[in-house]
Amino acid sequence: MKTKFSGILTLFLAFVVQLTFAQEKTISGTISDENGLPLPGVNIIVKGTTTGTQSDFDGNYSINASPGDVLSYSFIGYTTKEMTVGASNNISFAMEVDSEALEEVIITALGVERTAGELTAATKVVEAEELTQAANPNVVQSLTGKVSGLQINTTNNGVNQTTRIVLRGNRSLTGNNQALIVIDGVISSANTLANLAPEIIASTNVIKGAGGSALYGSQGSNGVIIVTTKSGSSSEKIEVSINSSISFEDVAFVPERQTKYGQGWNGIHTSYENGGWGPEFDGTLQPVGLPQADGSYIMAPYTGDSDNIKEFFKTGTILQNGVTLSAGDKTGNILLSVNNQQTEFVVEGDELNRTTVLFKGNKQLGRWNVGGNVTYNTSSVKTTTSSLFTELLQTASNVPVELFENSGNEGHWTSYYRNPYWMRDNIRNSSNTTRMNGVANIKYDINDNINVVMNSSVRNFKSYSRNYTNEYIDTIGIGGGDHSTISQFGQSNSEETNIYNDIFVNFDYMLTDDISLTALVGNNIQDNMFSSTAVSGSNLTIPGYYNIDNITGRPTTSNTIQRDRRFSLLGSMDLGYKDFLFLSLTGRNDWTSRLADDRNSFFYPSVGLSFVATNAFPGLKKGGILNYAKISGNWAKVGNDRVGPYQINSTLNQATGYPFGGLNSFVLDQTIADPLLVNEFIESYEFNLNLAFFKGDRVRLDFSIYESKNSDLVTGITTSAASGLANTTVNIAESTTSGFEIDLGLTPIRTKDFRWDLDVNFATNETIIDKISDQSDEVALAAFADIGIFATAGEEFPLIKGTAYQRDPQGRVLIDPTTGNPLKTGSFQVLGKSNPDYIVGLNTAVNYKGIRLAAVMDYRTGHQFWAGTKDWLSWSGHLVESADGGRRGFIFPNSAINTGTAANPVYEANTNVITGGTTYANYLDYFSNEYRSVSENFVLDATAFKVRELSLSYAFSKDMLKNVGLSSLRLGVNARNPFIVLPAENRGYADPEIGRSSGNDQGLSVTGQYPITRTYGMTLNLTF
């Protein structure tokens, strides 16, 4: 009996032991390099599964695996190591250098994965850590300065900032020049990207040239930014990550104004004047503004403060909180992430509340791999009108702005403009938007060499907005001023749906032992639908009741419905020889519904070649100096679908004055497009050189040079008045875009505990207009009375032109000897260009035992911009220049007089003709009229040096966290835009990036824009 029991017990124990060994456990360890130093970023995968992880900065890792599983360790430049899981829970070792080690895998067009050696186009990968290091809530802005050739401008500052994303300059004159955005394998939009929570993005690959984006055809002309969101972990244990940050935002600077003369006009102090044309400051106590409700005046010392208008703004806050849950196993994973952003802008009442939810999953089912994600984003934005800053600028420097917050218009500091505080509270806009994006990825492996992939997406955007302005009737009109404001109300609804589907077959073969073949054939379908309805009116009958029935008279209405579709056939073929020579061919044919049936088909080919010299000639690596060398180049012909839906169709518009009674009337649109329009074409060439030196790639050098010939550019031209048309859009213009980029990466120090990485990038590009048309050599993108942005044959684009001073051959300004006023040109002259000569970016990070210090900065120069703020300040006596010289006439610097005739001029230096007259009134008149009418005075150097990001963080070690239930914990502080250096002539008038729009009319900085802001904040990231 005892023997039988012992046998049973032995069998039971053996079974338990077997069960124990079959159970999954956590394997951890430290991976080092050949010198015994920690090796971060080593890829560790359970062989035969999707379970994987990476070693951290200290070389540490942990992964779930079962006894008998094989762990594969790989890192660029080192031999792949395989270790079998046994009884021990610790596997630590040193990697061995391998000259034929695996190269980094990069996601390219259509989600195809390629190694760095196979790429024939210039790319740059920005990892998640770089995107989130300064807690910028806008992913687009967080790319600024980190990629050579990528120019990102924040074109409008506010609670919901707008940006312009341009790769390698402008190609189209009037069309889209912004980079294509692709998220999780499907085409998306810049707005969608800007609204994504940065924490859910795994990496961003910027493909700079058309050679790498040619598979996107008509949409690939401007390069592409490929964004990949995070996936769930492969651990069966649920992993929870929490991120939280708070930032404080304030105004970085306001325009500098003179502080020598105060409120008044013609040298006389007037308490309700907007101008700074009063007497000189004397420090005495003086009344300011209009009488208050009790009849008293606000009294203040008659002294100047150049920053007094800054008191209007408060300190804003940006709160970001998110939680991510992920889990998985060897065959699949899931992830759920919820992130919220709450922003209170520096203007009271301007607020943003945004929530982003991402659910993502993936599952391997035999030969099937099924995955997808759903992103839901909801956003609520409340704003006033930024034009209040225009009126705020009409404030003398002696005015204590903050004391007038509750004065309304009746007690404002000036009778000529509305109180910005009243505008803030009585001109309001609100919008609520929802974005829903669903992506499905299905893959079926027919065999080891062939698979079929389908990527589908449905993107839906809905927006509801409303705005109102409350009425104010100025019954006093002191000094002839009038604050009266008509009440208004309007609301609009819009919806956009984008359907996207790729289906293609992939082939992957080794044709011989030395020749590899990968190929792709497939098709793409896109269907875009948009609709909007808007209604507005004025003169509300009942104040404060915002309903369209409450307006007086007939409302203004609009209704738009449009749809366009695109069908494409595409293919690519990549041949590789002995892992050092690669040939890439792509072709895509697009059919678009926007153009006429007989000219809506376009073929876009590309060809590229890559040669990895260090793989072809391993002897180059001897001596340990040269680690990697690659030469590549490509040619591509892509398109730009500049033509909008229905643009080639003649349309009827409601005639002015109608409806009239029971009658209605329609007239033909005076702006038409040529029905024979075709897409714009861009033919590009690119050459790249990639080098890496010394063990561990301590020095990395990438060089790219490119040129594109841009033809059939769609441009609007002015037509004869006799035709009855105002403008015709045709294919006429031609241009050439060229430039080069240099990226230098350094790791000056790398020890067991300390690492310093430094990356410097340099980029330059220019677009020269080769031709406008046979009838004209110039077209205006935006033109006003004294200034405009133009495309001019033979000149760089975009070009700033406006009124200028007449000059003699020596460059001296010509003076009218009778009036003393400088003579101005009768036609527009070239005053500058808005594209920088070059941009230099610097990114650096220092890591020491969990401490990470990072910085991003850039320098742009060689371009100009028109400062509308300086123009606006010139006539009202607030310019610093207007206070120089005691406000009396002066000899215009570097000026001359024509003592001859118009036909035979004789120029002599001006030594006695006075500009600005002999009285205060003459001087005021000169600045208000003559000075302001010459736009040359307001075109300034746009050079700017900006520290974009500073961040300092500390990651607690695993040993410190093992007893508190956390697997990671990082605390940090950061700053965005903490330092900005501008030329002396730009006295804080504007950030040169800020523009009139996000379009091609860059270089016009208008007054209705808030000043630039900076932020300081703290972050917390933890995982358990």
PDB file of C-alpha atoms in Angstrom, residues 645-733:
ATOM      1  CA  PRO A 645     -14.579  69.525 -57.098  1.00  0.00           C
ATOM      2  CA  TYR A 646     -16.826  71.073 -59.779  1.00  0.00           C
ATOM      3  CA  GLN A 647     -14.236  73.767 -60.522  1.00  0.00           C
ATOM      4  CA  ILE A 648     -14.304  73.035 -64.255  1.00  0.00           C
ATOM      5  CA  ASN A 649     -18.105  73.318 -64.310  1.00  0.00           C
ATOM      6  CA  SER A 650     -19.914  76.588 -64.955  1.00  0.00           C
ATOM      7  CA  THR A 651     -22.029  77.503 -61.958  1.00  0.00           C
ATOM      8  CA  LEU A 652     -24.837  79.952 -61.289  1.00  0.00           C
ATOM      9  CA  ASN A 653     -24.831  82.280 -58.306  1.00  0.00           C
ATOM     10  CA  GLN A 654     -27.690  84.240 -56.816  1.00  0.00           C
ATOM     11  CA  ALA A 655     -27.691  87.751 -58.229  1.00  0.00           C
ATOM     12  CA  THR A 656     -27.080  90.754 -55.993  1.00  0.00           C
ATOM     13  CA  GLY A 657     -30.308  92.151 -54.570  1.00  0.00           C
ATOM     14  CA  TYR A 658     -32.201  88.885 -54.906  1.00  0.00           C
ATOM     15  CA  PRO A 659     -34.475  87.369 -53.785  1.00  0.00           C
ATOM     16  CA  PHE A 660     -36.620  90.441 -54.420  1.00  0.00           C
ATOM     17  CA  GLY A 661     -40.139  89.957 -53.230  1.00  0.00           C
ATOM     18  CA  GLY A 662     -41.294  86.697 -54.754  1.00  0.00           C
ATOM     19  CA  LEU A 663     -38.638  86.762 -57.498  1.00  0.00           C
ATOM     20  CA  ASN A 664     -35.233  85.134 -57.659  1.00  0.00           C
ATOM     21  CA  SER A 665     -32.404  85.531 -60.160  1.00  0.00           C
ATOM     22  CA  PHE A 666     -29.099  83.818 -60.966  1.00  0.00           C
ATOM     23  CA  VAL A 667     -26.013  84.854 -62.919  1.00  0.00           C
ATOM     24  CA  LEU A 668     -22.992  82.936 -64.201  1.00  0.00           C
ATOM     25  CA  ASP A 669     -19.963  82.889 -61.953  1.00  0.00           C
ATOM     26  CA  GLN A 670     -17.409  85.434 -63.170  1.00  0.00           C
ATOM     27  CA  THR A 671     -14.550  83.189 -62.051  1.00  0.00           C
ATOM     28  CA  ILE A 672     -14.298  80.036 -64.141  1.00  0.00           C
ATOM     29  CA  ALA A 673     -11.796  77.267 -64.814  1.00  0.00           C
ATOM     30  CA  ASP A 674     -10.668  75.875 -68.133  1.00  0.00           C
ATOM     31  CA  PRO A 675     -12.705  72.673 -68.728  1.00  0.00           C
ATOM     32  CA  LEU A 676      -9.543  71.147 -70.231  1.00  0.00           C
ATOM     33  CA  LEU A 677      -7.580  71.496 -66.983  1.00  0.00           C
ATOM     34  CA  VAL A 678      -5.211  68.690 -65.963  1.00  0.00           C
ATOM     35  CA  ASN A 679      -3.314  67.981 -62.762  1.00  0.00           C
ATOM     36  CA  GLU A 680      -0.070  69.777 -62.027  1.00  0.00           C
ATOM     37  CA  PHE A 681       3.038  67.685 -62.695  1.00  0.00           C
ATOM     38  CA  ILE A 682       6.197  67.506 -60.612  1.00  0.00           C
ATOM     39  CA  GLU A 683       9.229  65.724 -62.043  1.00  0.00           C
ATOM     40  CA  SER A 684      11.856  65.294 -59.331  1.00  0.00           C
ATOM     41  CA  TYR A 685      15.437  64.078 -59.020  1.00  0.00           C
ATOM     42  CA  GLU A 686      17.137  63.210 -55.745  1.00  0.00           C
ATOM     43  CA  PHE A 687      20.617  62.044 -54.704  1.00  0.00           C
ATOM     44  CA  ASN A 688      21.486  60.828 -51.193  1.00  0.00           C
ATOM     45  CA  LEU A 689      24.661  59.914 -49.329  1.00  0.00           C
ATOM     46  CA  ASN A 690      24.560  58.195 -45.912  1.00  0.00           C
ATOM     47  CA  LEU A 691      27.697  57.604 -43.843  1.00  0.00           C
ATOM     48  CA  ALA A 692      28.400  56.341 -40.326  1.00  0.00           C
ATOM     49  CA  PHE A 693      31.768  56.354 -38.601  1.00  0.00           C
ATOM     50  CA  PHE A 694      33.458  54.680 -35.645  1.00  0.00           C
ATOM     51  CA  LYS A 695      32.226  51.862 -33.452  1.00  0.00           C
ATOM     52  CA  GLY A 696      28.586  52.271 -32.481  1.00  0.00           C
ATOM     53  CA  ASP A 697      28.033  54.837 -35.269  1.00  0.00           C
ATOM     54  CA  ARG A 698      29.392  57.665 -33.144  1.00  0.00           C
ATOM     55  CA  VAL A 699      29.334  60.011 -36.162  1.00  0.00           C
ATOM     56  CA  ARG A 700      26.499  59.935 -38.710  1.00  0.00           C
ATOM     57  CA  LEU A 701      26.329  62.061 -41.840  1.00  0.00           C
ATOM     58  CA  ASP A 702      23.422  62.210 -44.295  1.00  0.00           C
ATOM     59  CA  PHE A 703      23.398  64.416 -47.374  1.00  0.00           C
ATOM     60  CA  SER A 704      20.583  64.950 -49.893  1.00  0.00           C
ATOM     61  CA  ILE A 705      20.355  67.131 -52.982  1.00  0.00           C
ATOM     62  CA  TYR A 706      17.240  67.429 -55.139  1.00  0.00           C
ATOM     63  CA  GLU A 707      15.512  69.312 -57.919  1.00  0.00           C
ATOM     64  CA  SER A 708      11.989  69.256 -59.277  1.00  0.00           C
ATOM     65  CA  LYS A 709      10.556  70.674 -62.466  1.00  0.00           C
ATOM     66  CA  ASN A 710       6.990  71.813 -61.830  1.00  0.00           C
ATOM     67  CA  SER A 711       4.807  72.173 -64.914  1.00  0.00           C
ATOM     68  CA  ASP A 712       1.166  72.710 -65.876  1.00  0.00           C
ATOM     69  CA  LEU A 713       0.784  74.755 -62.702  1.00  0.00           C
ATOM     70  CA  VAL A 714      -2.823  75.754 -62.210  1.00  0.00           C
ATOM     71  CA  THR A 715      -3.004  79.532 -61.989  1.00  0.00           C
ATOM     72  CA  GLY A 716      -5.688  82.187 -62.140  1.00  0.00           C
ATOM     73  CA  ILE A 717      -5.222  84.932 -64.716  1.00  0.00           C
ATOM     74  CA  THR A 718      -7.118  88.178 -65.175  1.00  0.00           C
ATOM     75  CA  THR A 719      -9.241  88.218 -68.319  1.00  0.00           C
ATOM     76  CA  SER A 720     -10.509  90.988 -70.540  1.00  0.00           C
ATOM     77  CA  ALA A 721     -13.405  92.980 -69.095  1.00  0.00           C
ATOM     78  CA  ALA A 722     -15.185  92.551 -72.433  1.00  0.00           C
ATOM     79  CA  SER A 723     -15.415  88.817 -71.760  1.00  0.00           C
ATOM     80  CA  GLY A 724     -17.633  89.378 -68.730  1.00  0.00           C
ATOM     81  CA  LEU A 725     -15.222  87.298 -66.644  1.00  0.00           C
ATOM     82  CA  ALA A 726     -13.049  88.454 -63.770  1.00  0.00           C
ATOM     83  CA  ASN A 727     -10.648  85.522 -63.600  1.00  0.00           C
ATOM     84  CA  THR A 728      -9.872  82.306 -65.464  1.00  0.00           C
ATOM     85  CA  THR A 729      -8.014  79.311 -64.014  1.00  0.00           C
ATOM     86  CA  VAL A 730      -5.738  77.575 -66.500  1.00  0.00           C
ATOM     87  CA  ASN A 731      -2.648  75.334 -66.775  1.00  0.00           C
ATOM     88  CA  ILE A 732       0.147  77.758 -67.650  1.00  0.00           C
ATOM     89  CA  ALA A 733       2.906  78.371 -65.124  1.00  0.00           C
TER      90      ALA A 733
END
